[in-house]
Amino acid sequence: MSVHDDLTTVQRCLDDLLRSVRRLEQDLGTGLEMRRVRADADHLRESVALLREASAGPARLPAVPGPAGPASGPRPDLVRIPDTPYDSSLWTDSDDEGLGSSHGPTH
């Protein structure tokens, strides 16, 4: 199945879900639980619309193989980490975050 076919299937199921939620809302009223279900269904609708837009975009990034399969997400930029020793003099005038400053008298 293509991505377009999968999105069409998801959209069809979502349309069925929204119709069912409307019927339940008519039968059960608009209590807190029903409002939450309605909000969740609306969020799903918005998310599928965003997904459809992203999949139709001209610049689709290549996927990275991962535990979820070959299409687990865009490939992140690689960051090279040097093997040279760390230069601690870069941080001599800074304070450790969360530990407070060491500007007071020492014992």
XYZ file of C-alpha atoms in Angstrom:
107
model
C 0.000 0.000 0.000
C 1.231 3.484 -0.776
C 1.333 6.339 1.713
C -1.536 7.990 -0.148
C -3.653 4.826 0.170
C -2.836 4.526 3.870
C -3.761 8.157 4.501
C -7.016 7.702 2.590
C -7.856 4.662 4.730
C -7.040 6.579 7.915
C -9.188 9.504 6.745
C -12.114 7.168 6.014
C -11.847 5.575 9.469
C -11.575 8.999 11.070
C -14.709 10.172 9.249
C -16.538 7.103 10.623
C -15.231 7.892 14.107
C -16.404 11.509 13.903
C -19.888 10.406 12.782
C -20.058 7.963 15.701
C -18.921 10.645 18.139
C -21.672 12.983 16.871
C -24.295 10.250 17.370
C -23.008 9.531 20.868
C -23.070 13.229 21.647
C -26.733 13.392 20.631
C -27.568 10.349 22.781
C -25.421 11.083 25.837
C -25.285 14.873 25.896
C -22.260 17.111 26.212
C -20.818 16.110 29.563
C -17.144 16.311 30.431
C -16.364 12.828 29.120
C -18.095 13.535 25.818
C -16.282 16.848 25.411
C -12.966 15.066 25.951
C -13.808 12.440 23.323
C -14.871 15.209 20.917
C -11.626 17.125 21.542
C -9.538 13.982 21.002
C -11.353 13.226 17.746
C -10.833 16.813 16.580
C -7.122 16.587 17.424
C -6.879 13.379 15.404
C -8.568 15.099 12.463
C -6.104 18.005 12.646
C -3.123 15.664 12.983
C -4.163 13.612 9.961
C -4.577 16.818 7.946
C -1.056 17.905 8.934
C 0.281 14.468 8.074
C -1.405 14.599 4.697
C 0.152 18.030 4.015
C 3.591 16.832 5.099
C 3.421 13.736 2.920
C 2.433 15.798 -0.126
C 5.266 18.291 0.379
C 7.957 18.540 -2.304
C 10.931 18.006 0.023
C 10.396 14.678 1.747
C 13.475 13.688 3.711
C 14.914 10.167 3.486
C 13.926 7.876 6.326
C 16.291 6.317 8.829
C 15.977 2.579 9.457
C 14.997 1.967 13.044
C 12.936 -0.235 15.338
C 9.710 0.972 13.740
C 10.921 0.015 10.258
C 12.483 1.886 7.390
C 10.198 4.939 7.685
C 10.771 5.873 11.315
C 11.537 9.542 10.660
C 13.847 12.016 8.995
C 17.573 11.443 9.192
C 19.204 13.744 11.752
C 22.396 15.624 10.933
C 25.473 13.827 12.201
C 27.582 15.603 14.805
C 31.249 14.710 14.906
C 32.653 14.393 18.425
C 36.426 14.957 18.589
C 38.775 12.559 20.373
C 40.935 15.406 21.719
C 41.025 15.985 25.485
C 38.485 18.395 26.969
C 39.758 21.941 27.638
C 38.473 22.760 31.141
C 39.907 26.307 30.974
C 36.920 27.242 28.819
C 34.708 27.088 31.915
C 36.919 28.583 34.653
C 34.796 31.741 35.134
C 31.388 30.050 34.976
C 29.146 28.763 37.754
C 27.713 25.283 37.878
C 24.021 25.581 37.174
C 21.951 24.528 40.160
C 24.891 24.453 42.565
C 25.069 28.171 43.241
C 28.065 30.401 42.948
C 31.381 29.882 44.653
C 32.101 33.595 45.179
C 31.662 33.501 48.951
C 34.395 32.905 51.522
C 35.959 29.459 51.514
C 36.583 27.557 54.729
